[in-house]
Coordinates of C-alpha atoms in Angstrom, one line a residue:
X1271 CA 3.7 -44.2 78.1
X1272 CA 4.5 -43.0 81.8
X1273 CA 2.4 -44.4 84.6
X1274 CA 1.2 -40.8 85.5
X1275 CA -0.1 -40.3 81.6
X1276 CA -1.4 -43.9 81.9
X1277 CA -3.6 -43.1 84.7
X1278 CA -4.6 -39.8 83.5
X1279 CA -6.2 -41.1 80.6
X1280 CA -7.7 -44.1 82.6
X1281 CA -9.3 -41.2 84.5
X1282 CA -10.2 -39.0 81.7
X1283 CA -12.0 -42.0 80.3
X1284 CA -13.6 -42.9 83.3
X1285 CA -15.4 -39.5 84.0
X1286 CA -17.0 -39.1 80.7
X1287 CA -18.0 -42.8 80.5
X1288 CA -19.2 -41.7 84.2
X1289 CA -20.7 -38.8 82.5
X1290 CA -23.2 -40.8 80.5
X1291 CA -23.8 -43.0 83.6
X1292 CA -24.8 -39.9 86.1
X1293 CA -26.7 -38.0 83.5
X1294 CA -28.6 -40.9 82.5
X1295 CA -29.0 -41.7 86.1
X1296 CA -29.8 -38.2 87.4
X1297 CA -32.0 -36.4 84.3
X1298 CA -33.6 -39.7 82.8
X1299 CA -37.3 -39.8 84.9
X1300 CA -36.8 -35.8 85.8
X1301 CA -37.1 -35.3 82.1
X1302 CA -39.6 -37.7 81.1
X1303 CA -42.0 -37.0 84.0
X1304 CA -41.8 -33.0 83.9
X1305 CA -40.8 -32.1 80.7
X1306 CA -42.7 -34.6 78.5
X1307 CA -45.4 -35.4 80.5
X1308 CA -44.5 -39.3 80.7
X1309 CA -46.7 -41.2 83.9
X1310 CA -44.0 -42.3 86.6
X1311 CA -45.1 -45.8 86.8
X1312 CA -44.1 -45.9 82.9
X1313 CA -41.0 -43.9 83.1
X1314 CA -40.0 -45.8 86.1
X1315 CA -40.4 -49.3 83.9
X1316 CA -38.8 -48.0 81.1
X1317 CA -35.7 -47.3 83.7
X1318 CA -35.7 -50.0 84.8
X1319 CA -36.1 -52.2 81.9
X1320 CA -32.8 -50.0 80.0
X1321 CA -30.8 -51.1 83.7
X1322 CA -31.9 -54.7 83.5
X1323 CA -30.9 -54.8 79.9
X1324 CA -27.0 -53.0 80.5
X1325 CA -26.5 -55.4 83.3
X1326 CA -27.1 -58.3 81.1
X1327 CA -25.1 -56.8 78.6
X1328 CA -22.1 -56.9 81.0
X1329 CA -22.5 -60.3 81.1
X1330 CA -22.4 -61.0 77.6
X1331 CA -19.7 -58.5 77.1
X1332 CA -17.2 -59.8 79.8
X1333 CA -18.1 -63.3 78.2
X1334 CA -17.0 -62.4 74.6
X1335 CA -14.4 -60.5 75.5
X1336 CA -13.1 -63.2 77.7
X1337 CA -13.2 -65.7 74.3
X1338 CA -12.2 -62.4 71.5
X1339 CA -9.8 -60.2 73.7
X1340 CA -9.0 -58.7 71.0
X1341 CA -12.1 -57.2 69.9
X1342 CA -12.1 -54.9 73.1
X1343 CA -10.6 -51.6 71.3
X1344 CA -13.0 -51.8 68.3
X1345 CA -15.7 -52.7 70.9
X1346 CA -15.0 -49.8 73.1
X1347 CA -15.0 -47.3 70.4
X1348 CA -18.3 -48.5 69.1
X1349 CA -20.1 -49.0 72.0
X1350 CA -19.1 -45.5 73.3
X1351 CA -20.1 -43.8 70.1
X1352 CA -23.2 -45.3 69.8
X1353 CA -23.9 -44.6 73.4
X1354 CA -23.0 -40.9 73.1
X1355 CA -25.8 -40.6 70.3
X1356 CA -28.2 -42.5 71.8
X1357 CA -27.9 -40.9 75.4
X1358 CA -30.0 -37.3 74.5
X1359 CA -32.7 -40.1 72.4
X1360 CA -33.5 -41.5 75.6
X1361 CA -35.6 -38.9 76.6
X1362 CA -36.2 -36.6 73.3
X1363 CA -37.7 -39.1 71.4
X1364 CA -40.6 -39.1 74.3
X1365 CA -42.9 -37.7 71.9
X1366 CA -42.8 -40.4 69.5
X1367 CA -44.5 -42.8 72.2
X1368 CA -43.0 -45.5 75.3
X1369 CA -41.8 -48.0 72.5
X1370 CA -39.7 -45.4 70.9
X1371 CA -37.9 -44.4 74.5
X1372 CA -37.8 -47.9 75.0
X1373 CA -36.1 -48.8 72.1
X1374 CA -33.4 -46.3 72.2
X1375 CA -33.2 -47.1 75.8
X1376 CA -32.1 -50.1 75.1
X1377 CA -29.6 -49.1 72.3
X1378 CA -28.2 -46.8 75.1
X1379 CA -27.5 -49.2 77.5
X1380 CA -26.5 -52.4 75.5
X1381 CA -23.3 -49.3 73.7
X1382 CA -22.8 -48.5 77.0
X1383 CA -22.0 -52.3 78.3
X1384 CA -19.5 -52.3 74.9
X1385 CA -17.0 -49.6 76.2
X1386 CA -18.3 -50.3 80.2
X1387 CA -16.7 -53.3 80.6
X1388 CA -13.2 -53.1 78.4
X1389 CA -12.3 -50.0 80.4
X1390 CA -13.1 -51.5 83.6
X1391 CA -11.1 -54.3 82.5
X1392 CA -7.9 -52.4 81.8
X1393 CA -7.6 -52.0 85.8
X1394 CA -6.3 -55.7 85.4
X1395 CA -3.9 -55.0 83.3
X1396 CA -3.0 -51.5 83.8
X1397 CA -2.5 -52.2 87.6
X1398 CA 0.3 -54.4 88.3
X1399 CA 0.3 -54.4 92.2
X1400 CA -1.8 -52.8 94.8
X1401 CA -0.6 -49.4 95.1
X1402 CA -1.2 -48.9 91.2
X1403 CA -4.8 -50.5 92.0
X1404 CA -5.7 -48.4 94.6
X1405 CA -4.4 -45.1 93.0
X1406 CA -6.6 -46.2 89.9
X1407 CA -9.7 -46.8 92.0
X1408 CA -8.9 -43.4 93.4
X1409 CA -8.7 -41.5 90.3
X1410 CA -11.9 -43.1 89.4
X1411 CA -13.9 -41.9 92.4
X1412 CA -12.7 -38.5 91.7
X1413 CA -13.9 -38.9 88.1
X1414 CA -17.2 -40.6 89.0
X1415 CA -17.1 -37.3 92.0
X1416 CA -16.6 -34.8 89.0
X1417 CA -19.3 -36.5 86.5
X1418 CA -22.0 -36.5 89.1
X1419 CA -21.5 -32.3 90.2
X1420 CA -21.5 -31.9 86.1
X1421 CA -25.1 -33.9 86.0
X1422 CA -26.8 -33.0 89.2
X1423 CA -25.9 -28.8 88.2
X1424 CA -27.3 -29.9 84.8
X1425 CA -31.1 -29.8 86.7
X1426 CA -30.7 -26.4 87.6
X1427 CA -32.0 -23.5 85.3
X1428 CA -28.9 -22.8 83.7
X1429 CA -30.4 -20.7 80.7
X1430 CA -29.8 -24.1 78.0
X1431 CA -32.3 -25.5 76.5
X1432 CA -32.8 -29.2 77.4
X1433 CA -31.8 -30.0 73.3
X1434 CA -28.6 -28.7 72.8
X1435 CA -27.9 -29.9 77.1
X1436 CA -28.5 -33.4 76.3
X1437 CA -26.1 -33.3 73.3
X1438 CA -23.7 -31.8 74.6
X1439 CA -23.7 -34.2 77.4
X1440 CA -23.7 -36.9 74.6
X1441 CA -20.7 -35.6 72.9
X1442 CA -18.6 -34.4 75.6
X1443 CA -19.0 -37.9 77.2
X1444 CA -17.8 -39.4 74.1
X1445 CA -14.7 -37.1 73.1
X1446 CA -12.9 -37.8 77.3
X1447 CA -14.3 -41.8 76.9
X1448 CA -12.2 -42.1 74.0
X1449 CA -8.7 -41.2 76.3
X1450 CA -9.4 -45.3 76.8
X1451 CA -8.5 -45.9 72.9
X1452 CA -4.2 -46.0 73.5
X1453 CA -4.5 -47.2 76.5
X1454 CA -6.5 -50.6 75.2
X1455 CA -4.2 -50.7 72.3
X1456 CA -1.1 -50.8 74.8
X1457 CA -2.4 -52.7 77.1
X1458 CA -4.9 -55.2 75.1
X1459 CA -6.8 -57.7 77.2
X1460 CA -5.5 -60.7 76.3
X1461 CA -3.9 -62.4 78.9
X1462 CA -4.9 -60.8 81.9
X1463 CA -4.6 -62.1 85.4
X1464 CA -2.5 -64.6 86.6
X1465 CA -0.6 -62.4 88.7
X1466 CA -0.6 -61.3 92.8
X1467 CA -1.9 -63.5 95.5
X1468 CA -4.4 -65.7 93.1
X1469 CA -3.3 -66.9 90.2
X1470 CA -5.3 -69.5 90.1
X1471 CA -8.6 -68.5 91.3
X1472 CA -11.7 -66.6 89.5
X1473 CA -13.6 -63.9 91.4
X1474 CA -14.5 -65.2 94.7
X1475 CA -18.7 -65.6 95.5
X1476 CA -18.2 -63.9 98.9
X1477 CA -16.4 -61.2 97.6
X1478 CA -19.2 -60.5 95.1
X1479 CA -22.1 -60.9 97.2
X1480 CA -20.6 -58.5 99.7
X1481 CA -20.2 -56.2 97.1
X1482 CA -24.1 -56.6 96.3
X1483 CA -25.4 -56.7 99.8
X1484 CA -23.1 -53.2 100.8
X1485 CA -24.5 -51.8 97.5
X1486 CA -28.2 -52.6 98.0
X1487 CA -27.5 -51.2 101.8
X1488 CA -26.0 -48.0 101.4
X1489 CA -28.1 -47.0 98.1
X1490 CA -31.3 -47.8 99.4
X1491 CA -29.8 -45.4 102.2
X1492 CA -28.7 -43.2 99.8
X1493 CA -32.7 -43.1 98.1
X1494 CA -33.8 -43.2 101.6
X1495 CA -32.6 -39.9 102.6
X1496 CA -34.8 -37.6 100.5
X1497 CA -38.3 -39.5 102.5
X1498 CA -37.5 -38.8 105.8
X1499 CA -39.8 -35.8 107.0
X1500 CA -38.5 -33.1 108.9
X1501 CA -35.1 -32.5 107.4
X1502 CA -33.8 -29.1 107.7
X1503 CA -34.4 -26.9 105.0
X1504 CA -30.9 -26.5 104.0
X1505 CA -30.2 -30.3 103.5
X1506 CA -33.4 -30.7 101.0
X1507 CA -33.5 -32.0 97.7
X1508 CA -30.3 -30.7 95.3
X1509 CA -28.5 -29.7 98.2
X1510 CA -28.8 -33.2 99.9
X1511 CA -27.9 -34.7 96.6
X1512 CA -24.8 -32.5 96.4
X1513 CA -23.7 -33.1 100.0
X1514 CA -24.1 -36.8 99.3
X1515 CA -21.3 -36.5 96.2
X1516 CA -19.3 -34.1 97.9
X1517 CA -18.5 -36.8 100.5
X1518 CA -18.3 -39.6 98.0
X1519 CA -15.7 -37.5 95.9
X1520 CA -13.4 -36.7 99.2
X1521 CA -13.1 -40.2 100.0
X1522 CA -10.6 -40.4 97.3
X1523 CA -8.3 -37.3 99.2
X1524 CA -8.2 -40.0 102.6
X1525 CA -4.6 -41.2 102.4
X1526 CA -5.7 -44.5 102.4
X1527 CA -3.3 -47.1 101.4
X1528 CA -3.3 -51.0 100.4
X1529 CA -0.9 -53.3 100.2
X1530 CA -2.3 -56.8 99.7
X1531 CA -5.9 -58.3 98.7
X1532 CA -5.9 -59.5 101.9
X1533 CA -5.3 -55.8 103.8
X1534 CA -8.3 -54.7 101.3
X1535 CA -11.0 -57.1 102.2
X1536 CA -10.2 -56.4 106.0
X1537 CA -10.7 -52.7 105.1
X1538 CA -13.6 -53.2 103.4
X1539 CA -15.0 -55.4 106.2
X1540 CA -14.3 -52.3 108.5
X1541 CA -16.0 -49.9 106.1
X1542 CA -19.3 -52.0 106.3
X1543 CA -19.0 -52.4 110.1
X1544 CA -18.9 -48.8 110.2
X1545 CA -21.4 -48.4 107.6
X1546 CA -24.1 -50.0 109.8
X1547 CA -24.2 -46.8 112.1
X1548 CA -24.9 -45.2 109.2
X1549 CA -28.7 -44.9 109.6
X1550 CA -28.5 -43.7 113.2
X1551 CA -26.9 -40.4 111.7
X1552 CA -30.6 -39.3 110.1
X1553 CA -32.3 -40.1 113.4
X1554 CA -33.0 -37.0 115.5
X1555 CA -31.8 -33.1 114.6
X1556 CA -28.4 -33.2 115.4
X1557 CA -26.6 -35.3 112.8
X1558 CA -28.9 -34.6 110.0
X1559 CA -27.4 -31.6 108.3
X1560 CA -23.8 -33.3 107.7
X1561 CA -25.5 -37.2 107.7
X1562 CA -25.7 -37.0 103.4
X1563 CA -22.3 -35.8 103.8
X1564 CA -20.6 -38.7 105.7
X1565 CA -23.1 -40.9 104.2
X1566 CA -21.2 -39.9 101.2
X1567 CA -17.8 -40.6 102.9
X1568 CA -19.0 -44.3 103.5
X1569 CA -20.0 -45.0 100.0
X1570 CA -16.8 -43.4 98.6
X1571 CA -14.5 -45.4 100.6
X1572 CA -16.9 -48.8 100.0
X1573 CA -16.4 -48.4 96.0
X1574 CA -13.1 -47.0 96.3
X1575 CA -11.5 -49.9 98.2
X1576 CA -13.6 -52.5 96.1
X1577 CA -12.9 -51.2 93.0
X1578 CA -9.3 -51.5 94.0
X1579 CA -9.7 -55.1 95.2
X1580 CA -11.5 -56.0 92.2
X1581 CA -8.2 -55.1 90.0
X1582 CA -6.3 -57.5 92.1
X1583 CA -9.1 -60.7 92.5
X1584 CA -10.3 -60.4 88.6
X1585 CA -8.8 -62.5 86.2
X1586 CA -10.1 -61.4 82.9
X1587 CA -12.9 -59.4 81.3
X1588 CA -15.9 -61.7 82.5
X1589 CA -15.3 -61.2 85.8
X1590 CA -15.4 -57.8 85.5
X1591 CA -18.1 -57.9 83.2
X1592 CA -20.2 -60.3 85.8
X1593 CA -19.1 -57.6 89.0
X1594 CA -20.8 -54.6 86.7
X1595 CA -23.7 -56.8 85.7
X1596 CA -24.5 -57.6 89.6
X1597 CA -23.7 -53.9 90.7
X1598 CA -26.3 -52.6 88.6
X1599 CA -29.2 -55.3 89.4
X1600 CA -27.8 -54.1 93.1
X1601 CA -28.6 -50.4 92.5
X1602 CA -32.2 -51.9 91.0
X1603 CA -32.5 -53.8 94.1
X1604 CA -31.9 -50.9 96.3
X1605 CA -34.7 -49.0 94.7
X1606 CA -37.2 -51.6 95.4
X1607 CA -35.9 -51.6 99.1
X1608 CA -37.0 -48.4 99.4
X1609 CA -39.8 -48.8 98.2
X1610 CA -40.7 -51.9 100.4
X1611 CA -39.5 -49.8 103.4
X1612 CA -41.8 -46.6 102.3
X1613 CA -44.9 -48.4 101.6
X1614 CA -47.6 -46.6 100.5
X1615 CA -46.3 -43.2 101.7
X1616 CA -43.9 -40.8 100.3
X1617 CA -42.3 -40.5 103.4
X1618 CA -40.6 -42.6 106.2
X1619 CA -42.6 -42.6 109.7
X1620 CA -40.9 -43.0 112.7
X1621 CA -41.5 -46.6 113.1
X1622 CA -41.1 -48.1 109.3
X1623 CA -37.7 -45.8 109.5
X1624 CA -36.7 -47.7 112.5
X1625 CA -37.7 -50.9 111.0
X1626 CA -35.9 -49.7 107.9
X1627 CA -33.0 -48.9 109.6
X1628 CA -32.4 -51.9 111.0
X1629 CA -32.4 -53.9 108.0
X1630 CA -29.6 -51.6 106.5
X1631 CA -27.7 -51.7 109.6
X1632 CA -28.2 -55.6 109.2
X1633 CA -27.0 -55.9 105.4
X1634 CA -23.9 -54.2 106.3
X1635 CA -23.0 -55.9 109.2
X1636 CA -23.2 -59.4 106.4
X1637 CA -21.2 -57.4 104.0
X1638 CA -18.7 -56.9 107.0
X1639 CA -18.6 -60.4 107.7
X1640 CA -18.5 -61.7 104.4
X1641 CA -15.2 -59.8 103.5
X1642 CA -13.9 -61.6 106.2
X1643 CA -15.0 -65.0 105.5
X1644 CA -13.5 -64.4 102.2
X1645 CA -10.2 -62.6 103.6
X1646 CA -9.4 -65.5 105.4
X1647 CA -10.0 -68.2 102.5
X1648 CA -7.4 -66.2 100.5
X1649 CA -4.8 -66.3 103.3
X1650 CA -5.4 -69.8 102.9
X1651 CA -5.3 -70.2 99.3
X1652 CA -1.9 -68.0 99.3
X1653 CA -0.2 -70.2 102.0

């Protein structure tokens, strides 16, 4: 198989797996709160229980795939299905009661780890230096870019009942996941790694916990967004949420290019640095209108370069099993963030926003610094 039908089906894969992910992420409390009539505070639980249950799953995943390599196609298959039929249950079988969402919650998010983690994976062994990485990570952004328009434009009143919506999300998401099927069969997961600048090394600590603090950071800015009073009409709700995709998905048209793991971290460590101004762009009138937009931009580039980097520091399916299971308790932890920084109120005022502010600007300013901390340790490992 040619490299350019290799990565089209890692692509394919990745935007219905990423299908699943937005939908579930985007339409999940919408539909329980304002369809169904569930309270928040138990439809927020219930979220939050399914996200705490997937990122533990990743663990467990990586961790038998990293023993059973070759159980990752038959895992990935399974997982998927089940997750495609269990996806539209999350929310439909509301009338049956909390411990019926809950189970099937669960179900969801357990399947989803089972085909999550294999075709993250396959970046380590589909990627066999850094331009191949970072054209990967690229073609995943604009997946992940295309996933989210198709889930956020699901909320609108398209005429389609919220039934045959859900399943078709289900199944659509299943049918483009399964493009991962040849590629796992060609390039099976046993004996990954051991090859670029550390072949003898497991994932590095700093290099994760950047990763987590530049998550929590930017998606608690990300949440923030929508409680700051006075936005301009324009920039409100859906259309905030779109401009913040819109820039996310052009971060993977910047002709950005890396060469070592080395060159990576130091861009990452940039990224963040930048990223700490980031708050300042919502301050005031004059920013706010494109501020979701190169908000966006940040976050695109963020996952874009470290999904890259991951491809080339990961040894084997654990590690990318523990780096999923620690992004998603991140994306938890940036929702209680926000809520520490809001309070009681549903919006920012000016002082808890600057207070707020500061603490994001502070989080990315260690994420900046801890890329470099572990930037230099791998010069040193590789001399």
């Amino acid at each position: 198989m040619t490299w350019r039908r290799v990565w089209a089906a890692y692509c394919i894969a990745h935007t219905g797996k990423s299908l699943l992910w937005a939908a579930s992420d985007l339409l999940t409390l919408y539909v329980l709160v304002n369809r169904y009539g569930v309270t928040p505070a138990v439809a927020g639980a219930l979220f939050l229980a399914g996200l705490t249950a997937s990122a533990v799953a990743d663990l467990g995943v990586g961790a038998w795939l990293g023993r059973r390599p070759g159980d990752a196609t038959r895992m990935a298959v399974a997982g998927l299905c089940i997750a495609g039929v269990t996806f539209p249950l999350t929310m439909l079988s509301a009338p049956l009661g909390p411990g019926a969402v809950l189970a099937a919650t669960l179900l969801f998010r357990v399947a989803y780890a089972g085909c999550d983690v294999p075709h993250n994976a396959l970046m380590g062994r589909l990627a066999d230096d850094p331009a191949r990485a970072t054209s990967l990570s690229r073609g995943r952004t604009l997946g992940t870019g295309i996933a989210s328009v198709a889930a956020a434009g699901s909320l609108g009143d398209s005429g389609i009942g919220i039934v045959p919506m859900l399943w078709g999300i289900g199944a659509g998401a299943t049918v483009l996941g399964l493009a991962m099927v040849p590629l796992l069969v060609i390039s099976p997961l046993a004996g990954a790694g051991g090859r670029s600048e550390l072949t003898s090394y497991r994932l590095p600590w700093t290099f994760l916990f950047a990763s987590v603090t530049g998550i929590v950071a930017l998606g608690a800015l990300g949440k923030a967004m929508l409680h700051l009073s006075g936005m301009p009409a324009p920039t409100k709700g859906m259309s905030m949420l779109m401009l913040l995709i819109a820039g996310r998905t052009a971060s993977a048209c910047l002709p950005l290019s890396i060469s070592s793991a080395r060159q990576g971290l130091t861009l990452l460590a940039a990224i963040y640095a930048v990223s700490a101004v980031a708050p300042l762009l919502f301050i005031g009138t004059d920013l706010r209108s494109a501020a979701p937009l190169l908000l966006g931009l940040v976050m695109g580039l963020s996952n874009l370069i470290g999904w890259a980097l991951l491809a080339l520091l990961a040894r084997e399916a654990r590690d990318y099993g523990l780096y999923t299971m620690t992004s998603k308790l991140a994306l938890g932890a940036a929702g209680l963030t926000l809520a520490g920084g809001l309070g009681r109120s549903p919006v920012f005022t000016t002082t808890g926003f600057a207070f707020f502010a500061i603490a994001i600007a502070s989080a990315c300013t260690i994420a900046a610094l801890l890329c470099l901390t572990c930037s230099r340790r791998y010069d040193l490992h590789a001399s």
